[in-house]
Amino acid sequence: MAANKVKIATTSLAGCFGCHMSFLDIDERLLTLAEVVEFDRSPLTDIEHCGPCDIGLIEGGVCNSENVHVLREFRNNCKILVAVGACAINGGLPALRNFFKLEDCLLEAYQDGIGVDNPQIPNDPELPLLLDKVRPIHEIVKIDYFMPGCPPSADVFWTFLSALIEGRDPNLPYALVHYD
Amino acid sequence: MSGTLIIDGQTIPFSAGQTVIEAARTAGVYIPHLCHRPGYTPHGSCKLCTVTVNGRTCSACTYPAADGQTVVSNSPEQQQDRLRITQMLFVEGNHFCPSCEKSGNCQLQGVAYHLHMLDNHFPHFYAQREMDASHPDILIDHNRCIFCNLCVRASKEKDGKEVFGIAGRGINKRLIINSPSGLLKDSDISIDDSAAHVCPTGAILIKRSGYQVPIGERIYDHHPISEVACNAADTITEGNHGC
């Protein structure tokens, strides 16, 4: 039975998980969805790496090296890759840090900020290095579809996924297109 | 001279001295635009109102209407060009709508919604222009400026002042303030000036007036700019209705 299901992977890069929450806002329609889709790698599952999938949903922009690796893993495995939300589309509000030098951001957060205890910039190799700028995901890999919104509403997710699952091109009505 | 012209198959009248876009608006036909505004000298910078008149490409905001013209404004190619132009405007500045108090009431955003823009297509510039928060009542976020020149024209033509200008060339073009310090606080602008209210984007804002209108009641929440801009009741006020 599972073989016939549409496989969906999701991830949050430099996101706030708000897009995932908005996805869950489709509420009981999740049960309808669960009949036709199966989730691969996602914050909602325990699967560590993305396998071959039909649809990949990417929330968040790209802010560090791990984001780049994850994004490429998704691109390599997903037939259709979707940029979900303002951050994935244009970097979003995290890209406001592009106004500042990365070093200044780190110093402010870990060394000079108010209330910082034991000031030092974290440097364990376990930690992914930040990129100098936050970037939209379409500047790293090819993206097939875009779902605008901060976050896109539950109805956007529903309209979009319904179309993709049925093999149609998604078509959002005016009321569902917003950037805020 | 007056007479009729045909826009996308629809015959509409025009009166003497009207441009193509003015004739269209009078007849309730929307042609996308950002730098055009009724009652202001045409500017021709945004290029969104590009149409073909008798087969020639021109800006509807600067082209005089003439009897018997055949105007095409709504071809798929023209809409695609407008989409790309709008995306260029988005990537050139920092248009982070989720944190902009003009969201829902912004003509740039309204045009993008009208064109069904879902992404920005181009790589982002992430402009680094300084904000001017020096004035007690008026704020300028230069990273949202689309150089439509409306504030320049408003200050000169409506307010009888010359507070704003555009300086620099190419991508270094910028809005400048006519004051010894270059700051808005040292200029002649006042909160009652047309120039303080005419901005079609979130570049020039009145301080302490943001987020007053509930989501769902903002100008473009339910009605596309194509409807709002051509509403007969939408007279030429300083409200930002997309006319």
PDB file of N, CA, C and O in Angstrom, chain A residues 5-11 19-27 29-39 42 44 53-58 78 80-84 145-147 152-173 176:
ATOM      1  N   LYS A   5       1.874   5.404  -2.331  1.00  0.00           N
ATOM      2  CA  LYS A   5       1.700   6.729  -1.728  1.00  0.00           C
ATOM      3  C   LYS A   5       2.720   7.724  -2.260  1.00  0.00           C
ATOM      4  O   LYS A   5       3.839   7.361  -2.611  1.00  0.00           O
ATOM      5  N   VAL A   6       2.302   8.979  -2.292  1.00  0.00           N
ATOM      6  CA  VAL A   6       3.207  10.053  -2.679  1.00  0.00           C
ATOM      7  C   VAL A   6       4.155  10.306  -1.519  1.00  0.00           C
ATOM      8  O   VAL A   6       3.721  10.456  -0.372  1.00  0.00           O
ATOM      9  N   LYS A   7       5.467  10.321  -1.812  1.00  0.00           N
ATOM     10  CA  LYS A   7       6.431  10.537  -0.733  1.00  0.00           C
ATOM     11  C   LYS A   7       6.797  12.012  -0.620  1.00  0.00           C
ATOM     12  O   LYS A   7       7.179  12.647  -1.614  1.00  0.00           O
ATOM     13  N   ILE A   8       6.671  12.512   0.582  1.00  0.00           N
ATOM     14  CA  ILE A   8       6.969  13.925   0.839  1.00  0.00           C
ATOM     15  C   ILE A   8       8.039  14.029   1.913  1.00  0.00           C
ATOM     16  O   ILE A   8       7.953  13.356   2.952  1.00  0.00           O
ATOM     17  N   ALA A   9       9.049  14.853   1.658  1.00  0.00           N
ATOM     18  CA  ALA A   9      10.038  15.191   2.679  1.00  0.00           C
ATOM     19  C   ALA A   9       9.912  16.678   2.989  1.00  0.00           C
ATOM     20  O   ALA A   9       9.540  17.470   2.118  1.00  0.00           O
ATOM     21  N   THR A  10      10.168  17.043   4.214  1.00  0.00           N
ATOM     22  CA  THR A  10      10.134  18.468   4.575  1.00  0.00           C
ATOM     23  C   THR A  10      11.337  18.789   5.442  1.00  0.00           C
ATOM     24  O   THR A  10      11.889  17.918   6.113  1.00  0.00           O
ATOM     25  N   THR A  11      11.743  20.053   5.415  1.00  0.00           N
ATOM     26  CA  THR A  11      12.806  20.478   6.326  1.00  0.00           C
ATOM     27  C   THR A  11      12.702  21.967   6.591  1.00  0.00           C
ATOM     28  O   THR A  11      12.055  22.699   5.845  1.00  0.00           O
ATOM     29  N   CYS A  19       6.254  27.814   9.120  1.00  0.00           N
ATOM     30  CA  CYS A  19       5.641  27.244   7.913  1.00  0.00           C
ATOM     31  C   CYS A  19       5.160  25.825   8.193  1.00  0.00           C
ATOM     32  O   CYS A  19       4.095  25.412   7.719  1.00  0.00           O
ATOM     33  N   HIS A  20       5.945  25.069   8.967  1.00  0.00           N
ATOM     34  CA  HIS A  20       5.487  23.728   9.353  1.00  0.00           C
ATOM     35  C   HIS A  20       4.224  23.814  10.217  1.00  0.00           C
ATOM     36  O   HIS A  20       3.301  23.017  10.066  1.00  0.00           O
ATOM     37  N   MET A  21       4.189  24.785  11.108  1.00  0.00           N
ATOM     38  CA  MET A  21       2.992  24.948  11.947  1.00  0.00           C
ATOM     39  C   MET A  21       1.776  25.293  11.088  1.00  0.00           C
ATOM     40  O   MET A  21       0.672  24.810  11.324  1.00  0.00           O
ATOM     41  N   SER A  22       2.001  26.150  10.084  1.00  0.00           N
ATOM     42  CA  SER A  22       0.904  26.523   9.206  1.00  0.00           C
ATOM     43  C   SER A  22       0.446  25.317   8.382  1.00  0.00           C
ATOM     44  O   SER A  22      -0.746  25.154   8.100  1.00  0.00           O
ATOM     45  N   PHE A  23       1.399  24.465   8.022  1.00  0.00           N
ATOM     46  CA  PHE A  23       1.060  23.208   7.334  1.00  0.00           C
ATOM     47  C   PHE A  23       0.144  22.374   8.235  1.00  0.00           C
ATOM     48  O   PHE A  23      -0.903  21.864   7.804  1.00  0.00           O
ATOM     49  N   LEU A  24       0.511  22.255   9.516  1.00  0.00           N
ATOM     50  CA  LEU A  24      -0.321  21.485  10.451  1.00  0.00           C
ATOM     51  C   LEU A  24      -1.690  22.137  10.656  1.00  0.00           C
ATOM     52  O   LEU A  24      -2.630  21.481  11.114  1.00  0.00           O
ATOM     53  N   ASP A  25      -1.777  23.431  10.325  1.00  0.00           N
ATOM     54  CA  ASP A  25      -3.063  24.130  10.460  1.00  0.00           C
ATOM     55  C   ASP A  25      -4.118  23.631   9.471  1.00  0.00           C
ATOM     56  O   ASP A  25      -5.258  24.098   9.514  1.00  0.00           O
ATOM     57  N   ILE A  26      -3.757  22.725   8.564  1.00  0.00           N
ATOM     58  CA  ILE A  26      -4.812  22.133   7.729  1.00  0.00           C
ATOM     59  C   ILE A  26      -5.692  21.219   8.581  1.00  0.00           C
ATOM     60  O   ILE A  26      -6.708  20.709   8.121  1.00  0.00           O
ATOM     61  N   ASP A  27      -5.281  21.059   9.859  1.00  0.00           N
ATOM     62  CA  ASP A  27      -6.097  20.377  10.861  1.00  0.00           C
ATOM     63  C   ASP A  27      -6.514  18.964  10.443  1.00  0.00           C
ATOM     64  O   ASP A  27      -5.685  18.207  10.001  1.00  0.00           O
ATOM     65  N   ARG A  29      -7.728  17.781   7.992  1.00  0.00           N
ATOM     66  CA  ARG A  29      -7.400  17.397   6.613  1.00  0.00           C
ATOM     67  C   ARG A  29      -6.078  16.612   6.575  1.00  0.00           C
ATOM     68  O   ARG A  29      -5.781  15.948   5.580  1.00  0.00           O
ATOM     69  N   LEU A  30      -5.296  16.714   7.655  1.00  0.00           N
ATOM     70  CA  LEU A  30      -4.074  15.904   7.758  1.00  0.00           C
ATOM     71  C   LEU A  30      -4.400  14.419   7.633  1.00  0.00           C
ATOM     72  O   LEU A  30      -3.619  13.640   7.073  1.00  0.00           O
ATOM     73  N   LEU A  31      -5.543  14.021   8.155  1.00  0.00           N
ATOM     74  CA  LEU A  31      -5.941  12.607   8.108  1.00  0.00           C
ATOM     75  C   LEU A  31      -6.227  12.191   6.668  1.00  0.00           C
ATOM     76  O   LEU A  31      -5.862  11.095   6.236  1.00  0.00           O
ATOM     77  N   THR A  32      -6.878  13.089   5.934  1.00  0.00           N
ATOM     78  CA  THR A  32      -7.135  12.823   4.521  1.00  0.00           C
ATOM     79  C   THR A  32      -5.820  12.726   3.761  1.00  0.00           C
ATOM     80  O   THR A  32      -5.618  11.832   2.926  1.00  0.00           O
ATOM     81  N   LEU A  33      -4.921  13.646   4.102  1.00  0.00           N
ATOM     82  CA  LEU A  33      -3.608  13.665   3.452  1.00  0.00           C
ATOM     83  C   LEU A  33      -2.843  12.376   3.743  1.00  0.00           C
ATOM     84  O   LEU A  33      -2.202  11.801   2.854  1.00  0.00           O
ATOM     85  N   ALA A  34      -2.929  11.934   4.996  1.00  0.00           N
ATOM     86  CA  ALA A  34      -2.159  10.754   5.415  1.00  0.00           C
ATOM     87  C   ALA A  34      -2.573   9.507   4.640  1.00  0.00           C
ATOM     88  O   ALA A  34      -1.817   8.540   4.564  1.00  0.00           O
ATOM     89  N   GLU A  35      -3.767   9.515   4.055  1.00  0.00           N
ATOM     90  CA  GLU A  35      -4.206   8.358   3.272  1.00  0.00           C
ATOM     91  C   GLU A  35      -3.482   8.260   1.934  1.00  0.00           C
ATOM     92  O   GLU A  35      -3.390   7.188   1.345  1.00  0.00           O
ATOM     93  N   VAL A  36      -2.998   9.402   1.463  1.00  0.00           N
ATOM     94  CA  VAL A  36      -2.373   9.379   0.122  1.00  0.00           C
ATOM     95  C   VAL A  36      -0.893   9.708   0.133  1.00  0.00           C
ATOM     96  O   VAL A  36      -0.217   9.553  -0.869  1.00  0.00           O
ATOM     97  N   VAL A  37      -0.376  10.206   1.245  1.00  0.00           N
ATOM     98  CA  VAL A  37       1.056  10.522   1.275  1.00  0.00           C
ATOM     99  C   VAL A  37       1.753   9.801   2.419  1.00  0.00           C
ATOM    100  O   VAL A  37       1.124   9.366   3.389  1.00  0.00           O
ATOM    101  N   GLU A  38       3.057   9.682   2.231  1.00  0.00           N
ATOM    102  CA  GLU A  38       3.912   9.091   3.254  1.00  0.00           C
ATOM    103  C   GLU A  38       5.078  10.042   3.463  1.00  0.00           C
ATOM    104  O   GLU A  38       5.636  10.564   2.493  1.00  0.00           O
ATOM    105  N   PHE A  39       5.429  10.293   4.698  1.00  0.00           N
ATOM    106  CA  PHE A  39       6.483  11.257   4.966  1.00  0.00           C
ATOM    107  C   PHE A  39       7.842  10.593   5.079  1.00  0.00           C
ATOM    108  O   PHE A  39       8.011   9.604   5.788  1.00  0.00           O
ATOM    109  N   SER A  42      11.726  14.524   7.737  1.00  0.00           N
ATOM    110  CA  SER A  42      10.911  15.677   8.116  1.00  0.00           C
ATOM    111  C   SER A  42      11.084  15.900   9.609  1.00  0.00           C
ATOM    112  O   SER A  42      11.380  14.950  10.349  1.00  0.00           O
ATOM    113  N   LEU A  44       8.834  16.057  11.429  1.00  0.00           N
ATOM    114  CA  LEU A  44       7.703  15.315  12.001  1.00  0.00           C
ATOM    115  C   LEU A  44       7.964  13.816  12.042  1.00  0.00           C
ATOM    116  O   LEU A  44       7.153  13.051  12.554  1.00  0.00           O
ATOM    117  N   CYS A  53      12.132  10.917  -3.153  1.00  0.00           N
ATOM    118  CA  CYS A  53      10.808  11.453  -2.814  1.00  0.00           C
ATOM    119  C   CYS A  53      10.167  12.100  -4.035  1.00  0.00           C
ATOM    120  O   CYS A  53      10.844  12.446  -5.003  1.00  0.00           O
ATOM    121  N   ASP A  54       8.856  12.266  -3.954  1.00  0.00           N
ATOM    122  CA  ASP A  54       8.150  12.979  -5.013  1.00  0.00           C
ATOM    123  C   ASP A  54       8.208  14.488  -4.785  1.00  0.00           C
ATOM    124  O   ASP A  54       8.402  15.261  -5.703  1.00  0.00           O
ATOM    125  N   ILE A  55       7.999  14.878  -3.533  1.00  0.00           N
ATOM    126  CA  ILE A  55       7.900  16.306  -3.221  1.00  0.00           C
ATOM    127  C   ILE A  55       8.779  16.624  -2.020  1.00  0.00           C
ATOM    128  O   ILE A  55       8.752  15.912  -1.013  1.00  0.00           O
ATOM    129  N   GLY A  56       9.556  17.695  -2.125  1.00  0.00           N
ATOM    130  CA  GLY A  56      10.319  18.207  -0.991  1.00  0.00           C
ATOM    131  C   GLY A  56       9.846  19.614  -0.665  1.00  0.00           C
ATOM    132  O   GLY A  56       9.756  20.456  -1.550  1.00  0.00           O
ATOM    133  N   LEU A  57       9.502  19.839   0.593  1.00  0.00           N
ATOM    134  CA  LEU A  57       9.076  21.176   1.023  1.00  0.00           C
ATOM    135  C   LEU A  57      10.199  21.798   1.850  1.00  0.00           C
ATOM    136  O   LEU A  57      10.611  21.220   2.865  1.00  0.00           O
ATOM    137  N   ILE A  58      10.701  22.948   1.422  1.00  0.00           N
ATOM    138  CA  ILE A  58      11.807  23.597   2.118  1.00  0.00           C
ATOM    139  C   ILE A  58      11.332  24.894   2.750  1.00  0.00           C
ATOM    140  O   ILE A  58      10.886  25.813   2.059  1.00  0.00           O
ATOM    141  N   CYS A  78      14.506  14.756  -4.416  1.00  0.00           N
ATOM    142  CA  CYS A  78      13.098  15.111  -4.626  1.00  0.00           C
ATOM    143  C   CYS A  78      12.839  15.470  -6.088  1.00  0.00           C
ATOM    144  O   CYS A  78      13.563  16.286  -6.667  1.00  0.00           O
ATOM    145  N   ILE A  80      10.181  17.046  -7.156  1.00  0.00           N
ATOM    146  CA  ILE A  80       9.666  18.418  -7.133  1.00  0.00           C
ATOM    147  C   ILE A  80      10.134  19.069  -5.842  1.00  0.00           C
ATOM    148  O   ILE A  80       9.887  18.538  -4.754  1.00  0.00           O
ATOM    149  N   LEU A  81      10.825  20.201  -5.975  1.00  0.00           N
ATOM    150  CA  LEU A  81      11.287  20.905  -4.783  1.00  0.00           C
ATOM    151  C   LEU A  81      10.544  22.234  -4.676  1.00  0.00           C
ATOM    152  O   LEU A  81      10.494  23.005  -5.639  1.00  0.00           O
ATOM    153  N   VAL A  82       9.964  22.477  -3.503  1.00  0.00           N
ATOM    154  CA  VAL A  82       9.116  23.647  -3.310  1.00  0.00           C
ATOM    155  C   VAL A  82       9.725  24.575  -2.259  1.00  0.00           C
ATOM    156  O   VAL A  82      10.072  24.132  -1.164  1.00  0.00           O
ATOM    157  N   ALA A  83       9.867  25.854  -2.611  1.00  0.00           N
ATOM    158  CA  ALA A  83      10.268  26.872  -1.633  1.00  0.00           C
ATOM    159  C   ALA A  83       9.029  27.308  -0.874  1.00  0.00           C
ATOM    160  O   ALA A  83       8.079  27.810  -1.466  1.00  0.00           O
ATOM    161  N   VAL A  84       9.031  27.078   0.428  1.00  0.00           N
ATOM    162  CA  VAL A  84       7.857  27.370   1.244  1.00  0.00           C
ATOM    163  C   VAL A  84       8.136  28.593   2.130  1.00  0.00           C
ATOM    164  O   VAL A  84       9.047  28.567   2.955  1.00  0.00           O
ATOM    165  N   TYR A 145       8.712  25.111  -7.503  1.00  0.00           N
ATOM    166  CA  TYR A 145       7.519  25.891  -7.169  1.00  0.00           C
ATOM    167  C   TYR A 145       7.775  26.758  -5.938  1.00  0.00           C
ATOM    168  O   TYR A 145       8.646  26.449  -5.119  1.00  0.00           O
ATOM    169  N   PHE A 146       7.000  27.826  -5.839  1.00  0.00           N
ATOM    170  CA  PHE A 146       7.144  28.760  -4.722  1.00  0.00           C
ATOM    171  C   PHE A 146       5.789  28.976  -4.048  1.00  0.00           C
ATOM    172  O   PHE A 146       4.792  29.205  -4.711  1.00  0.00           O
ATOM    173  N   MET A 147       5.792  28.885  -2.728  1.00  0.00           N
ATOM    174  CA  MET A 147       4.575  29.144  -1.955  1.00  0.00           C
ATOM    175  C   MET A 147       4.819  30.356  -1.068  1.00  0.00           C
ATOM    176  O   MET A 147       5.374  30.223   0.014  1.00  0.00           O
ATOM    177  N   PRO A 152       2.823  30.869   4.570  1.00  0.00           N
ATOM    178  CA  PRO A 152       1.680  30.581   3.698  1.00  0.00           C
ATOM    179  C   PRO A 152       0.552  30.007   4.563  1.00  0.00           C
ATOM    180  O   PRO A 152       0.829  29.289   5.517  1.00  0.00           O
ATOM    181  N   SER A 153      -0.675  30.359   4.259  1.00  0.00           N
ATOM    182  CA  SER A 153      -1.782  29.877   5.087  1.00  0.00           C
ATOM    183  C   SER A 153      -2.009  28.381   4.873  1.00  0.00           C
ATOM    184  O   SER A 153      -1.516  27.795   3.906  1.00  0.00           O
ATOM    185  N   ALA A 154      -2.751  27.789   5.796  1.00  0.00           N
ATOM    186  CA  ALA A 154      -3.076  26.363   5.675  1.00  0.00           C
ATOM    187  C   ALA A 154      -3.754  26.069   4.336  1.00  0.00           C
ATOM    188  O   ALA A 154      -3.493  25.040   3.715  1.00  0.00           O
ATOM    189  N   ASP A 155      -4.602  26.993   3.886  1.00  0.00           N
ATOM    190  CA  ASP A 155      -5.298  26.778   2.616  1.00  0.00           C
ATOM    191  C   ASP A 155      -4.333  26.787   1.433  1.00  0.00           C
ATOM    192  O   ASP A 155      -4.579  26.139   0.420  1.00  0.00           O
ATOM    193  N   VAL A 156      -3.237  27.556   1.580  1.00  0.00           N
ATOM    194  CA  VAL A 156      -2.209  27.527   0.539  1.00  0.00           C
ATOM    195  C   VAL A 156      -1.588  26.132   0.475  1.00  0.00           C
ATOM    196  O   VAL A 156      -1.455  25.537  -0.592  1.00  0.00           O
ATOM    197  N   PHE A 157      -1.228  25.598   1.653  1.00  0.00           N
ATOM    198  CA  PHE A 157      -0.661  24.241   1.694  1.00  0.00           C
ATOM    199  C   PHE A 157      -1.628  23.238   1.087  1.00  0.00           C
ATOM    200  O   PHE A 157      -1.247  22.385   0.280  1.00  0.00           O
ATOM    201  N   TRP A 158      -2.873  23.341   1.476  1.00  0.00           N
ATOM    202  CA  TRP A 158      -3.865  22.375   1.014  1.00  0.00           C
ATOM    203  C   TRP A 158      -4.055  22.461  -0.498  1.00  0.00           C
ATOM    204  O   TRP A 158      -4.046  21.440  -1.210  1.00  0.00           O
ATOM    205  N   THR A 159      -4.225  23.704  -0.999  1.00  0.00           N
ATOM    206  CA  THR A 159      -4.423  23.911  -2.435  1.00  0.00           C
ATOM    207  C   THR A 159      -3.220  23.408  -3.220  1.00  0.00           C
ATOM    208  O   THR A 159      -3.343  22.712  -4.238  1.00  0.00           O
ATOM    209  N   PHE A 160      -2.045  23.761  -2.711  1.00  0.00           N
ATOM    210  CA  PHE A 160      -0.805  23.419  -3.387  1.00  0.00           C
ATOM    211  C   PHE A 160      -0.576  21.914  -3.421  1.00  0.00           C
ATOM    212  O   PHE A 160      -0.331  21.323  -4.472  1.00  0.00           O
ATOM    213  N   LEU A 161      -0.651  21.294  -2.250  1.00  0.00           N
ATOM    214  CA  LEU A 161      -0.362  19.861  -2.170  1.00  0.00           C
ATOM    215  C   LEU A 161      -1.407  19.037  -2.911  1.00  0.00           C
ATOM    216  O   LEU A 161      -1.080  18.049  -3.564  1.00  0.00           O
ATOM    217  N   SER A 162      -2.665  19.463  -2.828  1.00  0.00           N
ATOM    218  CA  SER A 162      -3.722  18.739  -3.549  1.00  0.00           C
ATOM    219  C   SER A 162      -3.393  18.691  -5.029  1.00  0.00           C
ATOM    220  O   SER A 162      -3.505  17.643  -5.675  1.00  0.00           O
ATOM    221  N   ALA A 163      -2.970  19.853  -5.566  1.00  0.00           N
ATOM    222  CA  ALA A 163      -2.650  19.903  -6.989  1.00  0.00           C
ATOM    223  C   ALA A 163      -1.444  19.024  -7.312  1.00  0.00           C
ATOM    224  O   ALA A 163      -1.491  18.216  -8.247  1.00  0.00           O
ATOM    225  N   LEU A 164      -0.371  19.173  -6.542  1.00  0.00           N
ATOM    226  CA  LEU A 164       0.848  18.413  -6.843  1.00  0.00           C
ATOM    227  C   LEU A 164       0.606  16.911  -6.749  1.00  0.00           C
ATOM    228  O   LEU A 164       1.087  16.135  -7.576  1.00  0.00           O
ATOM    229  N   ILE A 165      -0.159  16.510  -5.747  1.00  0.00           N
ATOM    230  CA  ILE A 165      -0.418  15.083  -5.556  1.00  0.00           C
ATOM    231  C   ILE A 165      -1.232  14.523  -6.723  1.00  0.00           C
ATOM    232  O   ILE A 165      -1.037  13.388  -7.159  1.00  0.00           O
ATOM    233  N   GLU A 166      -2.124  15.364  -7.252  1.00  0.00           N
ATOM    234  CA  GLU A 166      -2.936  14.921  -8.393  1.00  0.00           C
ATOM    235  C   GLU A 166      -2.223  15.151  -9.725  1.00  0.00           C
ATOM    236  O   GLU A 166      -2.796  14.919 -10.799  1.00  0.00           O
ATOM    237  N   GLY A 167      -0.987  15.658  -9.668  1.00  0.00           N
ATOM    238  CA  GLY A 167      -0.220  15.847 -10.889  1.00  0.00           C
ATOM    239  C   GLY A 167      -0.592  17.090 -11.670  1.00  0.00           C
ATOM    240  O   GLY A 167      -0.278  17.204 -12.845  1.00  0.00           O
ATOM    241  N   ARG A 168      -1.287  18.026 -11.013  1.00  0.00           N
ATOM    242  CA  ARG A 168      -1.645  19.286 -11.674  1.00  0.00           C
ATOM    243  C   ARG A 168      -0.678  20.384 -11.264  1.00  0.00           C
ATOM    244  O   ARG A 168      -0.031  20.304 -10.222  1.00  0.00           O
ATOM    245  N   ASP A 169      -0.611  21.445 -12.087  1.00  0.00           N
ATOM    246  CA  ASP A 169       0.123  22.639 -11.692  1.00  0.00           C
ATOM    247  C   ASP A 169      -0.714  23.406 -10.666  1.00  0.00           C
ATOM    248  O   ASP A 169      -1.889  23.678 -10.928  1.00  0.00           O
ATOM    249  N   PRO A 170      -0.123  23.764  -9.528  1.00  0.00           N
ATOM    250  CA  PRO A 170      -0.903  24.500  -8.526  1.00  0.00           C
ATOM    251  C   PRO A 170      -1.307  25.872  -9.064  1.00  0.00           C
ATOM    252  O   PRO A 170      -0.541  26.503  -9.779  1.00  0.00           O
ATOM    253  N   ASN A 171      -2.497  26.308  -8.742  1.00  0.00           N
ATOM    254  CA  ASN A 171      -2.958  27.629  -9.150  1.00  0.00           C
ATOM    255  C   ASN A 171      -3.630  28.306  -7.967  1.00  0.00           C
ATOM    256  O   ASN A 171      -4.741  27.950  -7.583  1.00  0.00           O
ATOM    257  N   LEU A 172      -2.918  29.266  -7.375  1.00  0.00           N
ATOM    258  CA  LEU A 172      -3.455  29.921  -6.182  1.00  0.00           C
ATOM    259  C   LEU A 172      -4.361  31.081  -6.576  1.00  0.00           C
ATOM    260  O   LEU A 172      -3.962  31.927  -7.375  1.00  0.00           O
ATOM    261  N   PRO A 173      -5.566  31.159  -6.022  1.00  0.00           N
ATOM    262  CA  PRO A 173      -6.420  32.317  -6.275  1.00  0.00           C
ATOM    263  C   PRO A 173      -5.855  33.569  -5.585  1.00  0.00           C
ATOM    264  O   PRO A 173      -4.998  33.460  -4.703  1.00  0.00           O
ATOM    265  N   LEU A 176      -5.209  33.867  -1.834  1.00  0.00           N
ATOM    266  CA  LEU A 176      -4.205  33.030  -1.180  1.00  0.00           C
ATOM    267  C   LEU A 176      -2.772  33.481  -1.460  1.00  0.00           C
ATOM    268  O   LEU A 176      -1.822  32.923  -0.911  1.00  0.00           O
TER     269      LEU A 176
END
